[in-house]
C-alpha cells in the first residue's frame, strides 16, 4: 500500500485550523445586510386639503387653537389693533385691516388655514409646496444647505430648509417680513419670526404638521400650533388666484 507523505497528513488539520481563524475575519468584511441600511424617506407627494382633528374644527377655519398665545406688550398692542373678519373681535370686510384684504399673501403658517388645495412635489433635494391660494409656491430645500443670511427684502413665506428625522421632515423657516398675521384672527409677528415644523405622514391618507412658533418680539415664549391634511387626489389646483381689489370682500 502506498504511504502518504507525513506533511500531507499533518497539513489537513493545519489547513482546517487556518480556515477557522480566517472565517470570522471574512465574515466581518461582508457588506451589511440591506435590511440594516437606512430606509428611504416617505414620499409626501400628492394633493392635500387641510383637515384638522375633530376637537379643533370649531375654530380651525380661522385659528390654530382657542388658547391665547403668550404675547409680549408689543404683541398685545398689535393684536388689539387688528380688525379681523373672524374671531371674537371680528368686523366687516370693509372695515378690516387684515393684510389679505390689501392683496397681501397670507404668509406662514396662516396659509394652512385657508381651505384651498395644496400640491406637494417631492424631489431628492427639495420639497415644493404649490398652494392654490394666490398660486403661492414654497420651496423647502433638503440638500443640506444653510439658510440664506442675506435676504433683502425679507420674504412673505420665509426661507425654508429641511432635514429628515426618520419618517419626519423637520422644516426650519426664518427670513420673514412683518406684514402678515399668523392666523385669521390677527395674531401678529415681527421679522424675528422663526418657525419649525415637524411634518409626518401618519398614514397614507393623512399628513400631520406640528408647528413651533418663536418670536421674542411678539411672544413671551415659544408656542405650538397643529394641523392635519387629507390626501385628495380627486382635486386639482384650478383657481387662478389673482387678487382683484374690487373683489376683496369675497377673498377667503
PDB file of C-alpha atoms in Angstrom:
ATOM      1  CA  UNK A   1       0.000   0.000   0.000  1.00  0.00           C
ATOM      2  CA  UNK A   2       1.206   3.469  -0.922  1.00  0.00           C
ATOM      3  CA  UNK A   3       2.267   5.612   2.002  1.00  0.00           C
ATOM      4  CA  UNK A   4       1.151   9.258   2.231  1.00  0.00           C
ATOM      5  CA  UNK A   5       3.841  11.780   2.962  1.00  0.00           C
ATOM      6  CA  UNK A   6       3.682  12.861   6.583  1.00  0.00           C
ATOM      7  CA  UNK A   7       3.436  16.533   5.641  1.00  0.00           C
ATOM      8  CA  UNK A   8       0.247  15.776   3.662  1.00  0.00           C
ATOM      9  CA  UNK A   9      -1.360  14.110   6.680  1.00  0.00           C
ATOM     10  CA  UNK A  10      -0.365  16.894   9.018  1.00  0.00           C
ATOM     11  CA  UNK A  11      -1.427  19.543   6.510  1.00  0.00           C
ATOM     12  CA  UNK A  12      -5.146  18.759   6.788  1.00  0.00           C
ATOM     13  CA  UNK A  13      -5.651  19.824  10.438  1.00  0.00           C
ATOM     14  CA  UNK A  14      -3.359  22.821   9.876  1.00  0.00           C
ATOM     15  CA  UNK A  15      -5.434  23.903   6.874  1.00  0.00           C
ATOM     16  CA  UNK A  16      -8.686  23.469   8.814  1.00  0.00           C
ATOM     17  CA  UNK A  17      -7.321  25.469  11.726  1.00  0.00           C
ATOM     18  CA  UNK A  18      -6.241  28.273   9.392  1.00  0.00           C
ATOM     19  CA  UNK A  19      -9.667  28.338   7.766  1.00  0.00           C
ATOM     20  CA  UNK A  20     -11.427  28.508  11.159  1.00  0.00           C
ATOM     21  CA  UNK A  21      -9.333  31.565  12.052  1.00  0.00           C
ATOM     22  CA  UNK A  22      -9.891  33.279   8.713  1.00  0.00           C
ATOM     23  CA  UNK A  23     -13.661  32.653   8.599  1.00  0.00           C
ATOM     24  CA  UNK A  24     -14.676  35.277  11.239  1.00  0.00           C
ATOM     25  CA  UNK A  25     -12.437  37.811   9.525  1.00  0.00           C
ATOM     26  CA  UNK A  26     -14.040  37.068   6.162  1.00  0.00           C
ATOM     27  CA  UNK A  27     -17.481  37.365   7.758  1.00  0.00           C
ATOM     28  CA  UNK A  28     -16.649  40.790   9.179  1.00  0.00           C
ATOM     29  CA  UNK A  29     -15.712  42.033   5.740  1.00  0.00           C
ATOM     30  CA  UNK A  30     -19.046  41.103   4.187  1.00  0.00           C
ATOM     31  CA  UNK A  31     -21.268  44.098   3.249  1.00  0.00           C
ATOM     32  CA  UNK A  32     -24.023  44.978   5.710  1.00  0.00           C
ATOM     33  CA  UNK A  33     -27.394  43.426   5.124  1.00  0.00           C
ATOM     34  CA  UNK A  34     -29.790  45.651   3.191  1.00  0.00           C
ATOM     35  CA  UNK A  35     -32.338  45.369   5.992  1.00  0.00           C
ATOM     36  CA  UNK A  36     -29.969  47.359   8.245  1.00  0.00           C
ATOM     37  CA  UNK A  37     -29.415  50.126   5.718  1.00  0.00           C
ATOM     38  CA  UNK A  38     -31.114  53.483   6.268  1.00  0.00           C
ATOM     39  CA  UNK A  39     -34.679  53.470   4.964  1.00  0.00           C
ATOM     40  CA  UNK A  40     -35.662  55.913   2.241  1.00  0.00           C
ATOM     41  CA  UNK A  41     -37.749  58.863   3.479  1.00  0.00           C
ATOM     42  CA  UNK A  42     -41.513  58.717   2.916  1.00  0.00           C
ATOM     43  CA  UNK A  43     -42.980  60.461  -0.103  1.00  0.00           C
ATOM     44  CA  UNK A  44     -45.341  63.378   0.670  1.00  0.00           C
ATOM     45  CA  UNK A  45     -46.210  63.960  -2.986  1.00  0.00           C
ATOM     46  CA  UNK A  46     -49.886  64.466  -3.773  1.00  0.00           C
ATOM     47  CA  UNK A  47     -52.807  66.851  -3.484  1.00  0.00           C
ATOM     48  CA  UNK A  48     -53.751  67.704   0.094  1.00  0.00           C
ATOM     49  CA  UNK A  49     -56.530  69.657   1.786  1.00  0.00           C
ATOM     50  CA  UNK A  50     -56.497  70.949   5.351  1.00  0.00           C
ATOM     51  CA  UNK A  51     -58.411  68.523   7.569  1.00  0.00           C
ATOM     52  CA  UNK A  52     -57.992  69.368  11.280  1.00  0.00           C
ATOM     53  CA  UNK A  53     -58.765  66.912  14.050  1.00  0.00           C
ATOM     54  CA  UNK A  54     -62.385  66.845  15.314  1.00  0.00           C
ATOM     55  CA  UNK A  55     -61.521  68.647  18.575  1.00  0.00           C
ATOM     56  CA  UNK A  56     -60.225  71.699  16.696  1.00  0.00           C
ATOM     57  CA  UNK A  57     -62.729  72.064  13.882  1.00  0.00           C
ATOM     58  CA  UNK A  58     -64.823  74.649  15.727  1.00  0.00           C
ATOM     59  CA  UNK A  59     -62.106  77.277  15.261  1.00  0.00           C
ATOM     60  CA  UNK A  60     -59.845  75.704  12.647  1.00  0.00           C
ATOM     61  CA  UNK A  61     -61.033  77.890   9.773  1.00  0.00           C
ATOM     62  CA  UNK A  62     -59.556  80.987  11.405  1.00  0.00           C
ATOM     63  CA  UNK A  63     -57.117  79.970  14.195  1.00  0.00           C
ATOM     64  CA  UNK A  64     -54.922  77.083  15.294  1.00  0.00           C
ATOM     65  CA  UNK A  65     -56.188  76.995  18.869  1.00  0.00           C
ATOM     66  CA  UNK A  66     -58.736  78.518  21.218  1.00  0.00           C
ATOM     67  CA  UNK A  67     -55.895  79.181  23.670  1.00  0.00           C
ATOM     68  CA  UNK A  68     -54.388  82.651  23.664  1.00  0.00           C
ATOM     69  CA  UNK A  69     -50.638  82.570  22.929  1.00  0.00           C
ATOM     70  CA  UNK A  70     -48.328  84.276  25.484  1.00  0.00           C
ATOM     71  CA  UNK A  71     -47.855  87.711  23.913  1.00  0.00           C
ATOM     72  CA  UNK A  72     -45.426  90.463  24.868  1.00  0.00           C
ATOM     73  CA  UNK A  73     -46.641  94.012  25.420  1.00  0.00           C
ATOM     74  CA  UNK A  74     -45.814  94.796  21.793  1.00  0.00           C
ATOM     75  CA  UNK A  75     -47.664  91.706  20.663  1.00  0.00           C
ATOM     76  CA  UNK A  76     -50.747  92.621  22.708  1.00  0.00           C
ATOM     77  CA  UNK A  77     -50.800  96.110  21.223  1.00  0.00           C
ATOM     78  CA  UNK A  78     -50.597  94.752  17.689  1.00  0.00           C
ATOM     79  CA  UNK A  79     -53.291  92.174  18.409  1.00  0.00           C
ATOM     80  CA  UNK A  80     -55.685  94.773  19.856  1.00  0.00           C
ATOM     81  CA  UNK A  81     -55.148  96.960  16.800  1.00  0.00           C
ATOM     82  CA  UNK A  82     -56.083  94.107  14.453  1.00  0.00           C
ATOM     83  CA  UNK A  83     -59.526  94.215  12.848  1.00  0.00           C
ATOM     84  CA  UNK A  84     -60.171  90.707  11.533  1.00  0.00           C
ATOM     85  CA  UNK A  85     -63.320  89.341   9.957  1.00  0.00           C
ATOM     86  CA  UNK A  86     -63.136  86.204  12.128  1.00  0.00           C
ATOM     87  CA  UNK A  87     -62.963  85.553  15.851  1.00  0.00           C
ATOM     88  CA  UNK A  88     -64.174  87.450  18.899  1.00  0.00           C
ATOM     89  CA  UNK A  89     -63.015  90.867  17.603  1.00  0.00           C
ATOM     90  CA  UNK A  90     -64.424  90.440  14.122  1.00  0.00           C
ATOM     91  CA  UNK A  91     -65.637  93.269  11.956  1.00  0.00           C
ATOM     92  CA  UNK A  92     -66.795  93.596   8.346  1.00  0.00           C
ATOM     93  CA  UNK A  93     -64.507  93.078   5.376  1.00  0.00           C
ATOM     94  CA  UNK A  94     -64.917  96.751   4.504  1.00  0.00           C
ATOM     95  CA  UNK A  95     -63.609  97.900   7.912  1.00  0.00           C
ATOM     96  CA  UNK A  96     -60.987  95.175   8.300  1.00  0.00           C
ATOM     97  CA  UNK A  97     -57.257  95.871   8.275  1.00  0.00           C
ATOM     98  CA  UNK A  98     -56.492  92.226   7.524  1.00  0.00           C
ATOM     99  CA  UNK A  99     -53.411  92.173   5.230  1.00  0.00           C
ATOM    100  CA  UNK A 100     -55.080  89.805   2.772  1.00  0.00           C
ATOM    101  CA  UNK A 101     -57.720  92.462   2.117  1.00  0.00           C
ATOM    102  CA  UNK A 102     -54.886  94.639   0.838  1.00  0.00           C
ATOM    103  CA  UNK A 103     -53.919  91.873  -1.620  1.00  0.00           C
ATOM    104  CA  UNK A 104     -51.004  90.703   0.525  1.00  0.00           C
ATOM    105  CA  UNK A 105     -50.247  86.948   0.693  1.00  0.00           C
ATOM    106  CA  UNK A 106     -51.462  85.255   3.904  1.00  0.00           C
ATOM    107  CA  UNK A 107     -47.969  84.132   4.901  1.00  0.00           C
ATOM    108  CA  UNK A 108     -46.930  81.192   7.046  1.00  0.00           C
ATOM    109  CA  UNK A 109     -48.441  79.375   8.910  1.00  0.00           C
ATOM    110  CA  UNK A 110     -51.709  81.216   8.200  1.00  0.00           C
ATOM    111  CA  UNK A 111     -51.894  79.913   4.647  1.00  0.00           C
ATOM    112  CA  UNK A 112     -52.695  76.471   6.101  1.00  0.00           C
ATOM    113  CA  UNK A 113     -55.971  77.857   7.496  1.00  0.00           C
ATOM    114  CA  UNK A 114     -57.407  78.644   4.072  1.00  0.00           C
ATOM    115  CA  UNK A 115     -59.402  75.733   2.694  1.00  0.00           C
ATOM    116  CA  UNK A 116     -57.641  75.576  -0.651  1.00  0.00           C
ATOM    117  CA  UNK A 117     -55.766  72.540  -2.004  1.00  0.00           C
ATOM    118  CA  UNK A 118     -52.004  72.181  -1.690  1.00  0.00           C
ATOM    119  CA  UNK A 119     -49.977  70.121  -4.131  1.00  0.00           C
ATOM    120  CA  UNK A 120     -46.694  68.709  -2.847  1.00  0.00           C
ATOM    121  CA  UNK A 121     -43.973  67.615  -5.238  1.00  0.00           C
ATOM    122  CA  UNK A 122     -41.094  65.805  -3.550  1.00  0.00           C
ATOM    123  CA  UNK A 123     -37.694  65.694  -5.227  1.00  0.00           C
ATOM    124  CA  UNK A 124     -34.394  64.298  -3.876  1.00  0.00           C
ATOM    125  CA  UNK A 125     -33.069  67.749  -2.933  1.00  0.00           C
ATOM    126  CA  UNK A 126     -36.196  69.797  -2.306  1.00  0.00           C
ATOM    127  CA  UNK A 127     -39.864  69.604  -1.473  1.00  0.00           C
ATOM    128  CA  UNK A 128     -42.137  72.013  -3.354  1.00  0.00           C
ATOM    129  CA  UNK A 129     -45.499  73.108  -1.947  1.00  0.00           C
ATOM    130  CA  UNK A 130     -47.815  74.675  -4.508  1.00  0.00           C
ATOM    131  CA  UNK A 131     -50.802  76.453  -2.957  1.00  0.00           C
ATOM    132  CA  UNK A 132     -53.971  77.117  -4.879  1.00  0.00           C
ATOM    133  CA  UNK A 133     -54.416  80.217  -2.734  1.00  0.00           C
ATOM    134  CA  UNK A 134     -52.725  83.071  -4.607  1.00  0.00           C
ATOM    135  CA  UNK A 135     -50.774  80.442  -6.585  1.00  0.00           C
ATOM    136  CA  UNK A 136     -48.026  80.713  -3.997  1.00  0.00           C
ATOM    137  CA  UNK A 137     -45.079  78.328  -4.362  1.00  0.00           C
ATOM    138  CA  UNK A 138     -42.897  77.382  -1.405  1.00  0.00           C
ATOM    139  CA  UNK A 139     -39.509  75.695  -1.835  1.00  0.00           C
ATOM    140  CA  UNK A 140     -38.162  73.649   1.074  1.00  0.00           C
ATOM    141  CA  UNK A 141     -34.555  72.672   0.403  1.00  0.00           C
ATOM    142  CA  UNK A 142     -33.438  69.330   1.825  1.00  0.00           C
ATOM    143  CA  UNK A 143     -29.967  69.203   0.270  1.00  0.00           C
ATOM    144  CA  UNK A 144     -28.099  70.280   3.404  1.00  0.00           C
ATOM    145  CA  UNK A 145     -27.686  73.952   2.532  1.00  0.00           C
ATOM    146  CA  UNK A 146     -27.820  76.607   5.305  1.00  0.00           C
ATOM    147  CA  UNK A 147     -30.283  79.483   5.455  1.00  0.00           C
ATOM    148  CA  UNK A 148     -29.764  82.405   3.128  1.00  0.00           C
ATOM    149  CA  UNK A 149     -28.447  85.068   5.526  1.00  0.00           C
ATOM    150  CA  UNK A 150     -28.650  87.923   3.027  1.00  0.00           C
ATOM    151  CA  UNK A 151     -32.356  88.059   2.180  1.00  0.00           C
ATOM    152  CA  UNK A 152     -33.218  91.562   1.042  1.00  0.00           C
ATOM    153  CA  UNK A 153     -36.066  92.155   1.241  1.00  0.00           C
ATOM    154  CA  UNK A 154     -37.378  89.513   3.678  1.00  0.00           C
ATOM    155  CA  UNK A 155     -39.914  87.035   2.300  1.00  0.00           C
ATOM    156  CA  UNK A 156     -43.663  86.526   2.708  1.00  0.00           C
ATOM    157  CA  UNK A 157     -43.186  82.768   3.189  1.00  0.00           C
ATOM    158  CA  UNK A 158     -39.684  82.887   4.645  1.00  0.00           C
ATOM    159  CA  UNK A 159     -36.563  80.913   3.765  1.00  0.00           C
ATOM    160  CA  UNK A 160     -37.138  77.187   4.396  1.00  0.00           C
ATOM    161  CA  UNK A 161     -34.623  74.371   4.760  1.00  0.00           C
ATOM    162  CA  UNK A 162     -35.433  70.838   5.879  1.00  0.00           C
ATOM    163  CA  UNK A 163     -33.926  67.577   7.053  1.00  0.00           C
ATOM    164  CA  UNK A 164     -35.267  64.098   7.705  1.00  0.00           C
ATOM    165  CA  UNK A 165     -35.506  62.616  11.184  1.00  0.00           C
ATOM    166  CA  UNK A 166     -36.686  59.109  10.414  1.00  0.00           C
ATOM    167  CA  UNK A 167     -40.118  59.473   8.815  1.00  0.00           C
ATOM    168  CA  UNK A 168     -40.500  63.103   9.955  1.00  0.00           C
ATOM    169  CA  UNK A 169     -39.477  66.112   7.873  1.00  0.00           C
ATOM    170  CA  UNK A 170     -38.207  68.932  10.099  1.00  0.00           C
ATOM    171  CA  UNK A 171     -38.667  72.273   8.335  1.00  0.00           C
ATOM    172  CA  UNK A 172     -36.841  75.324   9.682  1.00  0.00           C
ATOM    173  CA  UNK A 173     -38.008  78.712   8.370  1.00  0.00           C
ATOM    174  CA  UNK A 174     -36.689  82.230   9.004  1.00  0.00           C
ATOM    175  CA  UNK A 175     -36.335  85.417   6.948  1.00  0.00           C
ATOM    176  CA  UNK A 176     -39.937  86.655   7.172  1.00  0.00           C
ATOM    177  CA  UNK A 177     -41.177  90.179   6.689  1.00  0.00           C
ATOM    178  CA  UNK A 178     -43.591  91.524   9.322  1.00  0.00           C
ATOM    179  CA  UNK A 179     -46.546  92.268   7.044  1.00  0.00           C
ATOM    180  CA  UNK A 180     -48.710  89.204   7.679  1.00  0.00           C
ATOM    181  CA  UNK A 181     -50.708  87.660  10.551  1.00  0.00           C
ATOM    182  CA  UNK A 182     -50.101  84.182  11.924  1.00  0.00           C
ATOM    183  CA  UNK A 183     -53.792  83.367  11.625  1.00  0.00           C
ATOM    184  CA  UNK A 184     -57.096  84.916  10.547  1.00  0.00           C
ATOM    185  CA  UNK A 185     -57.943  86.454  13.938  1.00  0.00           C
ATOM    186  CA  UNK A 186     -54.999  88.850  13.935  1.00  0.00           C
ATOM    187  CA  UNK A 187     -52.183  87.315  15.970  1.00  0.00           C
ATOM    188  CA  UNK A 188     -49.122  89.307  14.889  1.00  0.00           C
ATOM    189  CA  UNK A 189     -45.485  88.553  14.313  1.00  0.00           C
ATOM    190  CA  UNK A 190     -42.300  90.516  13.723  1.00  0.00           C
ATOM    191  CA  UNK A 191     -39.442  89.963  11.299  1.00  0.00           C
ATOM    192  CA  UNK A 192     -37.777  87.874  14.048  1.00  0.00           C
ATOM    193  CA  UNK A 193     -40.309  85.079  13.464  1.00  0.00           C
ATOM    194  CA  UNK A 194     -38.815  81.577  13.489  1.00  0.00           C
ATOM    195  CA  UNK A 195     -40.995  78.600  12.611  1.00  0.00           C
ATOM    196  CA  UNK A 196     -40.091  74.927  12.970  1.00  0.00           C
ATOM    197  CA  UNK A 197     -42.455  72.329  11.515  1.00  0.00           C
ATOM    198  CA  UNK A 198     -42.417  68.597  12.101  1.00  0.00           C
ATOM    199  CA  UNK A 199     -44.309  67.123   9.165  1.00  0.00           C
ATOM    200  CA  UNK A 200     -45.146  63.431   9.128  1.00  0.00           C
ATOM    201  CA  UNK A 201     -47.312  61.083   7.084  1.00  0.00           C
ATOM    202  CA  UNK A 202     -49.393  59.454   9.816  1.00  0.00           C
ATOM    203  CA  UNK A 203     -50.944  57.071   7.302  1.00  0.00           C
ATOM    204  CA  UNK A 204     -51.439  57.033   3.551  1.00  0.00           C
ATOM    205  CA  UNK A 205     -54.369  59.449   3.746  1.00  0.00           C
ATOM    206  CA  UNK A 206     -53.135  61.810   6.477  1.00  0.00           C
ATOM    207  CA  UNK A 207     -50.292  64.305   6.806  1.00  0.00           C
ATOM    208  CA  UNK A 208     -49.760  65.913  10.219  1.00  0.00           C
ATOM    209  CA  UNK A 209     -47.853  69.132  10.886  1.00  0.00           C
ATOM    210  CA  UNK A 210     -46.742  70.183  14.377  1.00  0.00           C
ATOM    211  CA  UNK A 211     -45.626  73.820  14.281  1.00  0.00           C
ATOM    212  CA  UNK A 212     -43.418  75.599  16.824  1.00  0.00           C
ATOM    213  CA  UNK A 213     -43.565  79.405  16.715  1.00  0.00           C
ATOM    214  CA  UNK A 214     -40.793  81.541  18.172  1.00  0.00           C
ATOM    215  CA  UNK A 215     -40.809  85.337  18.020  1.00  0.00           C
ATOM    216  CA  UNK A 216     -39.314  87.123  21.060  1.00  0.00           C
ATOM    217  CA  UNK A 217     -40.637  90.473  19.845  1.00  0.00           C
ATOM    218  CA  UNK A 218     -44.271  89.352  19.756  1.00  0.00           C
ATOM    219  CA  UNK A 219     -44.419  86.397  22.185  1.00  0.00           C
ATOM    220  CA  UNK A 220     -43.123  85.844  25.708  1.00  0.00           C
ATOM    221  CA  UNK A 221     -42.245  82.230  24.921  1.00  0.00           C
ATOM    222  CA  UNK A 222     -42.490  79.735  22.115  1.00  0.00           C
ATOM    223  CA  UNK A 223     -45.882  78.191  21.426  1.00  0.00           C
ATOM    224  CA  UNK A 224     -47.186  75.433  19.213  1.00  0.00           C
ATOM    225  CA  UNK A 225     -49.841  75.027  16.570  1.00  0.00           C
ATOM    226  CA  UNK A 226     -51.053  71.846  14.922  1.00  0.00           C
ATOM    227  CA  UNK A 227     -52.904  70.966  11.790  1.00  0.00           C
ATOM    228  CA  UNK A 228     -53.521  67.983   9.537  1.00  0.00           C
ATOM    229  CA  UNK A 229     -54.064  67.470   5.832  1.00  0.00           C
ATOM    230  CA  UNK A 230     -56.049  64.833   3.993  1.00  0.00           C
ATOM    231  CA  UNK A 231     -54.916  63.300   0.718  1.00  0.00           C
ATOM    232  CA  UNK A 232     -57.335  64.390  -2.017  1.00  0.00           C
ATOM    233  CA  UNK A 233     -56.318  63.000  -5.429  1.00  0.00           C
ATOM    234  CA  UNK A 234     -59.765  63.967  -6.723  1.00  0.00           C
ATOM    235  CA  UNK A 235     -58.904  67.677  -6.508  1.00  0.00           C
ATOM    236  CA  UNK A 236     -56.960  69.931  -8.858  1.00  0.00           C
ATOM    237  CA  UNK A 237     -55.330  73.347  -8.493  1.00  0.00           C
ATOM    238  CA  UNK A 238     -57.827  75.116 -10.697  1.00  0.00           C
ATOM    239  CA  UNK A 239     -58.237  78.578  -9.165  1.00  0.00           C
ATOM    240  CA  UNK A 240     -56.251  81.326 -10.888  1.00  0.00           C
ATOM    241  CA  UNK A 241     -55.768  83.128  -7.598  1.00  0.00           C
ATOM    242  CA  UNK A 242     -55.385  86.701  -8.761  1.00  0.00           C
ATOM    243  CA  UNK A 243     -56.197  89.312  -6.117  1.00  0.00           C
ATOM    244  CA  UNK A 244     -58.529  91.944  -7.530  1.00  0.00           C
ATOM    245  CA  UNK A 245     -59.201  94.899  -5.238  1.00  0.00           C
ATOM    246  CA  UNK A 246     -62.803  95.263  -6.323  1.00  0.00           C
ATOM    247  CA  UNK A 247     -63.440  91.689  -5.158  1.00  0.00           C
ATOM    248  CA  UNK A 248     -61.622  91.818  -1.829  1.00  0.00           C
ATOM    249  CA  UNK A 249     -64.837  91.335   0.166  1.00  0.00           C
ATOM    250  CA  UNK A 250     -65.080  87.831  -1.311  1.00  0.00           C
ATOM    251  CA  UNK A 251     -61.478  86.941  -0.518  1.00  0.00           C
ATOM    252  CA  UNK A 252     -61.330  83.891   1.743  1.00  0.00           C
TER     253      UNK A 252
END
